[in-house]
XYZ file of C-alpha atoms in Angstrom:
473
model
C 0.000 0.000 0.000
C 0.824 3.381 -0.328
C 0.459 6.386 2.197
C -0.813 9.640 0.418
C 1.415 12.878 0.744
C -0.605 14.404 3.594
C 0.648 12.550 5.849
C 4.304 12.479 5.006
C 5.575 14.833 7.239
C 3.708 13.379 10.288
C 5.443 9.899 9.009
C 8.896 11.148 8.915
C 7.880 12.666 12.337
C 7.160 9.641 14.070
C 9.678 7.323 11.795
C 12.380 9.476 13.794
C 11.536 8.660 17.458
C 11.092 5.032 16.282
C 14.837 5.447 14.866
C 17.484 2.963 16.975
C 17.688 -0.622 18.332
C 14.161 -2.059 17.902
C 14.373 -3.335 21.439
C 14.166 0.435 22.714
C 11.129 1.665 21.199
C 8.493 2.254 23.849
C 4.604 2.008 23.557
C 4.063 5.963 23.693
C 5.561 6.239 20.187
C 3.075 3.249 18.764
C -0.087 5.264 20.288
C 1.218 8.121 18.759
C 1.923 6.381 15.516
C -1.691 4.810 15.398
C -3.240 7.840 15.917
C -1.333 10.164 13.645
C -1.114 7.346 10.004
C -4.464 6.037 8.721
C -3.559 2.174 7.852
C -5.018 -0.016 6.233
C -7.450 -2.483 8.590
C -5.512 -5.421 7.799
C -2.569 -3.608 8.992
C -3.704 -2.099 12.144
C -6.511 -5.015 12.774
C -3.315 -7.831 13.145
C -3.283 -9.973 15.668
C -2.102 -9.174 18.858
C 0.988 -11.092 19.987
C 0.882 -12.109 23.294
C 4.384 -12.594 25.414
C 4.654 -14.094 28.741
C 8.746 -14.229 30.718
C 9.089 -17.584 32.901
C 10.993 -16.949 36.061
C 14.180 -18.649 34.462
C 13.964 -15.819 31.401
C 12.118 -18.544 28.609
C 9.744 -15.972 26.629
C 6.573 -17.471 25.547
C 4.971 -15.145 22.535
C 1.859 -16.457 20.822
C -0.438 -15.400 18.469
C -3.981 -16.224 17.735
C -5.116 -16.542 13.974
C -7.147 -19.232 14.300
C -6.948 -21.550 10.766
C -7.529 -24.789 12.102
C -3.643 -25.687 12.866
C -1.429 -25.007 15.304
C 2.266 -23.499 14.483
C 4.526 -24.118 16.828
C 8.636 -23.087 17.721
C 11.087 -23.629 19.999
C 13.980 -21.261 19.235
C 17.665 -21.533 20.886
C 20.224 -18.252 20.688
C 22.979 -20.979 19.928
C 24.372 -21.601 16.615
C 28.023 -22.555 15.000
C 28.585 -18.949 15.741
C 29.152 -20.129 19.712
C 31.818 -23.002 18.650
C 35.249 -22.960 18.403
C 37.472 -24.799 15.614
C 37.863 -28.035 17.837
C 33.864 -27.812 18.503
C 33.009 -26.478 15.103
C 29.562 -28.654 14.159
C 27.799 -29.160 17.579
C 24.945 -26.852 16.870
C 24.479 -29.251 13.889
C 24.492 -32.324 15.685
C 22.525 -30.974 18.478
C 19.774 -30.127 15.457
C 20.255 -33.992 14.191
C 19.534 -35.225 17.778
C 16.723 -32.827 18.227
C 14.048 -35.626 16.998
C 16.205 -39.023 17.158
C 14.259 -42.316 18.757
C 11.076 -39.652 18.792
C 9.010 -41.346 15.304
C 6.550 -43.350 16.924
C 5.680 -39.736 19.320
C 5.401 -37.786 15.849
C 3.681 -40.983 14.555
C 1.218 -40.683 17.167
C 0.356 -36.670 16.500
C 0.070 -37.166 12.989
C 2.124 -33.718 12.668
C 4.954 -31.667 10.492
C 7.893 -31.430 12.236
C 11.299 -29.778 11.276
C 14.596 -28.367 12.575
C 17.093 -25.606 11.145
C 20.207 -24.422 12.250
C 22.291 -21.340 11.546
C 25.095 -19.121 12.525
C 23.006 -17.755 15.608
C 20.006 -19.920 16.369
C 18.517 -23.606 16.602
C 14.802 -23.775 16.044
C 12.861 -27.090 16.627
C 9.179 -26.383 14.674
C 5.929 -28.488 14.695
C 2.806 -28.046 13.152
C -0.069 -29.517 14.944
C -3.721 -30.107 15.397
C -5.095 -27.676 17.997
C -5.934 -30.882 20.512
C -1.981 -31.927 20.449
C -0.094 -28.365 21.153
C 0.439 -29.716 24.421
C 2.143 -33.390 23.541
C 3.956 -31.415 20.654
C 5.572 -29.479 23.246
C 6.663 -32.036 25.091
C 8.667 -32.942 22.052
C 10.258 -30.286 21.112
C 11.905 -29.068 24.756
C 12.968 -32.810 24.875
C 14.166 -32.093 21.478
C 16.122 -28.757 22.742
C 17.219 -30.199 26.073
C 18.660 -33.131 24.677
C 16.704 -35.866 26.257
C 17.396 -38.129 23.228
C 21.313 -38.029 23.660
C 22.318 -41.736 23.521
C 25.390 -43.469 21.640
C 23.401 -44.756 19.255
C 21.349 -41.510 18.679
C 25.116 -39.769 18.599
C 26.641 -41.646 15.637
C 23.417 -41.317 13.611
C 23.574 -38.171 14.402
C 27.286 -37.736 13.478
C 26.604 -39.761 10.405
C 24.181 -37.759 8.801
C 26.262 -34.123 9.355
C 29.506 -35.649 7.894
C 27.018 -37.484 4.918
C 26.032 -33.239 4.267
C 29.388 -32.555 4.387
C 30.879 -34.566 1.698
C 27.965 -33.600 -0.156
C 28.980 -29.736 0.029
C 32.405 -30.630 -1.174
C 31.155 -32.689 -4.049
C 28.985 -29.785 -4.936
C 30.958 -26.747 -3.697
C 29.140 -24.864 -6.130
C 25.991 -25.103 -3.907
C 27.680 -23.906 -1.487
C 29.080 -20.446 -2.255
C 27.828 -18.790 0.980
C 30.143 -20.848 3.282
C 32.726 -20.013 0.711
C 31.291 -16.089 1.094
C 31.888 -16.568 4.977
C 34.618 -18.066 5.414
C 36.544 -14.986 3.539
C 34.623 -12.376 5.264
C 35.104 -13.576 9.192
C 38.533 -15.436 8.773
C 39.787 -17.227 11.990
C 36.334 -16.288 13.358
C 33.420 -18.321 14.964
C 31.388 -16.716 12.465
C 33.368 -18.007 9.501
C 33.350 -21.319 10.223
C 30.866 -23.659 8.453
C 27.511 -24.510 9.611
C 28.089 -28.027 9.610
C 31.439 -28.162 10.914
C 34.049 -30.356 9.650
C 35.322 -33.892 9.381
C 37.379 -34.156 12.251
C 35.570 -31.345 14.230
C 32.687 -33.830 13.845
C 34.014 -37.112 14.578
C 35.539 -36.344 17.518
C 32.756 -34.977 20.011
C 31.177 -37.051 22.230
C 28.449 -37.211 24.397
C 30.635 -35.288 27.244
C 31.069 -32.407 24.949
C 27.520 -32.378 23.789
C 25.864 -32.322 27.332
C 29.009 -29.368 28.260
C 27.820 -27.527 25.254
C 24.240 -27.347 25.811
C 24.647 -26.733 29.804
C 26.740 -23.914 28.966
C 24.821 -22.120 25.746
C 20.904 -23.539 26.160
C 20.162 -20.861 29.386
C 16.455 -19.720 29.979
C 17.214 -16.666 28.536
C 18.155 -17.612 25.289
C 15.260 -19.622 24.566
C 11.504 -18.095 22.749
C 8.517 -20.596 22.527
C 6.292 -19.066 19.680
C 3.559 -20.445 18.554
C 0.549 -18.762 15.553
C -2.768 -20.165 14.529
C -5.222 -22.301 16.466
C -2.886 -21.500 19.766
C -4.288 -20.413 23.287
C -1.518 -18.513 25.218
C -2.315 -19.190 28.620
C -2.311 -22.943 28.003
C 1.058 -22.582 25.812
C 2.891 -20.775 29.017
C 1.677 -22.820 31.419
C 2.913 -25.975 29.482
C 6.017 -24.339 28.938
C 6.347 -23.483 32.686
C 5.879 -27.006 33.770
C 8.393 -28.451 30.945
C 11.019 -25.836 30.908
C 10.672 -24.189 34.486
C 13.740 -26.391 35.351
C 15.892 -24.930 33.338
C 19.185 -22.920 33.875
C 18.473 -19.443 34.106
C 20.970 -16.081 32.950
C 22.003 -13.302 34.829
C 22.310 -11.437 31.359
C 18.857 -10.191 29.748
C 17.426 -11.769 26.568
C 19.111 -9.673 23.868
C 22.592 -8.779 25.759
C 24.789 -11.244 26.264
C 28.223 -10.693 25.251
C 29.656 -12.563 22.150
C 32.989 -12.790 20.698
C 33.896 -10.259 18.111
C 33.848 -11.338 14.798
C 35.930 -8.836 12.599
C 35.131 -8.783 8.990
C 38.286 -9.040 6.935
C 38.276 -8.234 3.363
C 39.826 -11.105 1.155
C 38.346 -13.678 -0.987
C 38.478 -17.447 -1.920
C 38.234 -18.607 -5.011
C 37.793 -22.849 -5.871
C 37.982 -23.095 -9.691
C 36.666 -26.070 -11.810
C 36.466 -25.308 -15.503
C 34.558 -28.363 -16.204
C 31.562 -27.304 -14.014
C 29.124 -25.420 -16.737
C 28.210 -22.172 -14.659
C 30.017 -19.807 -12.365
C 28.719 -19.453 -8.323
C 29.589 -16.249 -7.446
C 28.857 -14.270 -3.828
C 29.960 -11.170 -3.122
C 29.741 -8.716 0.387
C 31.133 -6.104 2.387
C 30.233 -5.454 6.082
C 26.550 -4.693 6.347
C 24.345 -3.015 9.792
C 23.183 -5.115 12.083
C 19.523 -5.909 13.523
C 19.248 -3.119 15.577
C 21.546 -0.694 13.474
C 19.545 2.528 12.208
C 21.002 1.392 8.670
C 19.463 -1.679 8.731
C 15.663 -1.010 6.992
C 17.852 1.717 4.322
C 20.019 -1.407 3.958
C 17.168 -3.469 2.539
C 15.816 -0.464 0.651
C 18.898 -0.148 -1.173
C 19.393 -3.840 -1.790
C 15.734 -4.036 -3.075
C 16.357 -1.278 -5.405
C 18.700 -3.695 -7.037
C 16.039 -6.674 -6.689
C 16.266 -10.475 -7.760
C 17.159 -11.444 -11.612
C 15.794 -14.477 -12.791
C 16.616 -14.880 -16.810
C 13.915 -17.184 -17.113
C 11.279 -15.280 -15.977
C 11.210 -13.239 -19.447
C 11.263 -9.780 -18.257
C 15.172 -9.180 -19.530
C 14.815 -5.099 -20.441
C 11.393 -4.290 -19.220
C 12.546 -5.113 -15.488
C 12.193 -1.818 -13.365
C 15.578 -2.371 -11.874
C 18.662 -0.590 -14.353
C 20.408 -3.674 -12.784
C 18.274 -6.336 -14.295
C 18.359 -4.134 -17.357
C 22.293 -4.131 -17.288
C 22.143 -7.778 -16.934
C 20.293 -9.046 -19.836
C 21.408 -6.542 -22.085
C 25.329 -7.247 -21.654
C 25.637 -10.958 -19.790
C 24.559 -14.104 -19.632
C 23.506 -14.495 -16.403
C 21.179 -17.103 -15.062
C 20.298 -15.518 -12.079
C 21.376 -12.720 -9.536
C 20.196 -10.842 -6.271
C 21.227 -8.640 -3.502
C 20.854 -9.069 -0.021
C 21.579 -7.308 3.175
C 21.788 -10.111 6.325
C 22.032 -8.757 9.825
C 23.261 -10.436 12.711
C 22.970 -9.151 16.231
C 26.612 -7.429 16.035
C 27.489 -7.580 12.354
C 26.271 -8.298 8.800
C 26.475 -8.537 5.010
C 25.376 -6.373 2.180
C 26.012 -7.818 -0.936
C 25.074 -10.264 -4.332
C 25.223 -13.904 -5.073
C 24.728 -14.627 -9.084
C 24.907 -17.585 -11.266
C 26.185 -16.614 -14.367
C 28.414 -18.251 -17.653
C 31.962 -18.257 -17.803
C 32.245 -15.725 -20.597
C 30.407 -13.027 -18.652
C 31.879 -12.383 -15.239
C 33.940 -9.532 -16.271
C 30.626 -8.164 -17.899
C 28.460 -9.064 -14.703
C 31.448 -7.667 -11.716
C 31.282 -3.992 -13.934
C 27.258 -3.792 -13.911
C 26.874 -4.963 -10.834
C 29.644 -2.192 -9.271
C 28.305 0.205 -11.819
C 24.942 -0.292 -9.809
C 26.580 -0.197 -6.575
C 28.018 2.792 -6.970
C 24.818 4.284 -8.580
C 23.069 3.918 -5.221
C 25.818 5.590 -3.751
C 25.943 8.441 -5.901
C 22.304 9.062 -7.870
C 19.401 6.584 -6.488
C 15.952 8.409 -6.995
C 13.390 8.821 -5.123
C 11.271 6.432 -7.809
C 13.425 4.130 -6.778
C 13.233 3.958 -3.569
C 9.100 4.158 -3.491
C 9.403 0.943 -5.455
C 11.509 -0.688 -3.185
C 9.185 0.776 -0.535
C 6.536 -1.061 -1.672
C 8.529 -4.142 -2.823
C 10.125 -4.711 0.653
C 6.666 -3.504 3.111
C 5.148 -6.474 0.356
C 7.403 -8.835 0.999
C 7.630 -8.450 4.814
C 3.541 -8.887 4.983
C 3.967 -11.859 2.538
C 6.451 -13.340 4.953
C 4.081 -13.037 7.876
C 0.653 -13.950 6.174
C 0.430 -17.726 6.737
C 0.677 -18.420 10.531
C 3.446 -20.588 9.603
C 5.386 -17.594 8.663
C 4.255 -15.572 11.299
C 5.033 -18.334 13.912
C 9.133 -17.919 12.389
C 9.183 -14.442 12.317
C 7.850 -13.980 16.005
C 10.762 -16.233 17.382
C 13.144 -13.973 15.345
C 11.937 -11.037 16.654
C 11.801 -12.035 20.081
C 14.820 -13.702 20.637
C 16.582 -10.660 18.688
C 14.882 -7.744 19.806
C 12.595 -9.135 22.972
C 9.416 -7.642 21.507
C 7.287 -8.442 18.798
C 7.107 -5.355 16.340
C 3.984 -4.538 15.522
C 3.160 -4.381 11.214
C 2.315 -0.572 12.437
C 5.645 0.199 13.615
C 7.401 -2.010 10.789
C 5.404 0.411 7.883
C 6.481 3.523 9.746
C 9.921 2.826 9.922
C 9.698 1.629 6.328
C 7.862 4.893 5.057
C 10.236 7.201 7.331
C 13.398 6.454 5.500
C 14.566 9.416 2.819
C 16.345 8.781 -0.902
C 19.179 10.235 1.544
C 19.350 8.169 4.105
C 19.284 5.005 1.579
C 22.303 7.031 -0.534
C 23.959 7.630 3.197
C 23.912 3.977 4.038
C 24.982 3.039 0.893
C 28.382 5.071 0.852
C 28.713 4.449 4.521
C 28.886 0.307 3.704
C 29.797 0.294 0.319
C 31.312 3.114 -0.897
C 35.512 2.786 -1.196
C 35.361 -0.331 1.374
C 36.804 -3.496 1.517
C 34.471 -6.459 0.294
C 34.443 -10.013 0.719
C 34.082 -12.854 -2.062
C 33.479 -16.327 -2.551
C 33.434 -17.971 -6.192
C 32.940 -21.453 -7.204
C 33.201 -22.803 -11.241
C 34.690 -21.483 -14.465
C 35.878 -18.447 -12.910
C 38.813 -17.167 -15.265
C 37.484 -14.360 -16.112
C 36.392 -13.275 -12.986
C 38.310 -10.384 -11.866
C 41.109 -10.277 -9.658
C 40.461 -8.409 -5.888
C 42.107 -5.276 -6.697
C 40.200 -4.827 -9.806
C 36.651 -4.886 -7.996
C 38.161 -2.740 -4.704
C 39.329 -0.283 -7.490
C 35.477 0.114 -8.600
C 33.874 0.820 -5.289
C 34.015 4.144 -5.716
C 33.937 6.979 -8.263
C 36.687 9.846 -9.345
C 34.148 12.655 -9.595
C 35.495 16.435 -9.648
């Protein structure tokens, strides 16, 4: 949607107290917001999330959208981000445990269930029928508290992370993010692979799995969400009797200290000129989650959008780097992205493209870069506008969705942020601040690469450092 000019000024008002860490935004600014911007109903008619703190810090956040189902998560502040070289691949096997000797209990509920794993989190989901929320539970704490640690369970466990990671280095090309990390946090946590390695793998035991998880799975690093057919009283009071035992923190949800994780500018580079197509990622150092820069961050990485050749648009795309694309490469596919961490984050692109056209592709693309820098409009940044306040309501329109973004929020920020506040912000940011943040991250810095295929034409580091800025007079 798009809010007329009237109430501009009142936007960029309001947008300016809600500027900061989203954790710090009182509830004075949201009445005033509400009051001053005339939303749309489906906006300002979402569900309310409900959040409820356990004595041991645990943060319960529901929200009810009825739909028949219940959505349900279990999300753990722990990730390969909290390893160290010789313990590099625990979050992974913790995730692989998560559900081991448990079929004939997820037999029984007839439900979906799933776990992920990243660089900062472990999330154990389930989706349920209304009547089971409460069984389903059970499941996923013993899931998170490892209550399914057993030898047996262990080497399954161990066997399926190092079956994924031969698979990533018979197909490094799928991979090119690792690749991506590992150049721009060297000899960091946060550069080491999700999975871990071989030997990191093979050699933890059960010991080091139950010291792990006593040390890093703490009350207050731990959000139960759950959207759809959910009641919240029931869900807390559940979690209070399945998770009141656990350890608590003396540290608050959001602040706990973590290592530092410098980003170093370098790249890595694995060529194969028998593979067809070239796997190319690219980043500097983007704002984090609660960085001012981070919304301008996605406005200026939406401006540059997601090309897909074979979705026939080629020239009629709105973006001058889709344009630049199919007019002058062959490029299969491309898009920009800006991923925040708590203390850190990337800006950057990730392409698949042929061999003859990197050179072609790595000037268009830093052409672009540099555009937004220098000369983004303010056409351009509406349509991002309403590209990126799309795609966050897309994200949070099934209560599946929802159910993921509430335990991102809360374990990130320790709210929920209401759609209101998220359109403000959104609507508050200027063509200047998104040419600001772009010259602040971008502009003259030092990026990080990874690149994977027929790269030989793909030019050297100095060559795309040269062309991250302009000589203007």
């Amino acid at each position: 949607f798009e809010i007329s000019a009237k109430l501009t000024a009142k936007i960029k008002m309001i947008a300016a107290s809600l500027r900061g860490p989203f954790s710090q935004v009182g509830s004075s600014a949201f009445r005033a917001l509400s009051s001053a911007v005339s939303f749309p109903d489906f906006i300002l008619q979402a569900p309310e999330t409900k959040i409820a703190s356990l004595s041991n810090g645990v943060k319960v956040a529901t929200e009810a959208r009825g739909g028949g189902l219940a959505n349900l998560s279990l999300t753990i502040v722990v990730g390969s981000r909290f390893e160290t070289e010789s313990t590099n691949g625990m979050s992974s096997l913790l995730k692989e445990l998560g559900f081991a000797g448990k079929s004939s209990e997820i037999s029984a509920l007839g439900g979906r269930f799933s776990a992920e794993v990243g660089r900062e989190s472990i999330a154990f989901k389930a989706t349920v029928l209304p009547s089971d929320v409460k069984p389903a539970l059970k499941v996923l704490v013993d899931a998170a508290c490892l209550k399914n640690l057993t030898a047996q369970n262990l080497e399954a466990a161990k066997g399926s992370v190092l079956c994924h990671i031969t698979g990533a280095q018979l197909r490094p090309e799928e991979h090119v993010m690792e690749h991506l990390y590992d150049a721009a946090f060297l000899d960091s946590p946060m550069g080491m692979p999700v999975f871990g390695t071989k030997n990191s793998v093979a050699s933890i035991g059960e010991r080091d799995l139950t010291e792990f998880a006593s040390k890093n799975i703490l009350g207050s690093r731990v959000v139960v969400s759950g959207a759809g057919e959910v009641h919240h009283n029931e869900m807390a009071h559940a979690c209070e009797s399945l998770l009141g035992s656990l350890t608590g923190s003396k540290l608050g949800e959001v602040d706990f200290p973590l290592e530092e994780c410098p980003f170093v500018g370098s790249d890595k580079r694995v060529r194969y000129d028998n593979k067809p197509l070239a796997h190319i990622a690219m980043a500097f150092k983007g704002p984090s989650l609660s960085s001012e820069y981070y919304f301008p961050s996605q406005l200026a990485m939406s401006i540059m959008g997601k090309y897909e050749e074979s979705s026939g648009l080629g020239t009629d795309s709105s973006s001058r780097w889709h344009i630049s694309l199919a007019e002058h490469t062959k490029t299969v596919s491309a898009e920009a992205f800006s991923i925040g961490y708590k203390d850190t984050g990337l800006m950057g692109f990730k392409a698949i493209a042929s061999d003859c056209s990197l050179d072609n592709l790595m000037w268009f693309t830093m052409e672009n870069f540099m555009r937004i820098c220098y000369k983004v409009t303010d056409e351009e940044v509406l349509r991002a506008k309403i590209a990126f306040k799309a795609k966050l309501l897309k994200d949070s329109a099934s209560s599946s969705g929802a159910c993921d973004e509430i335990a991102h929020q809360v374990s990130n920020f320790g709210r929920r942020i209401h759609p209101t506040e998220l359109m403000a912000r959104i609507d508050g940011i200027t063509t200047e601040q998104v040419r600001e943040t772009a010259y602040r991250f971008i502009h003259d810095q030092d990026h990080a690469l990874g690149a994977v295929g027929p790269i030989y034409e793909l030019p050297d580091y100095n060559w795309i450092r040269r062309r991250s800025y302009w000589l203007r007079y």
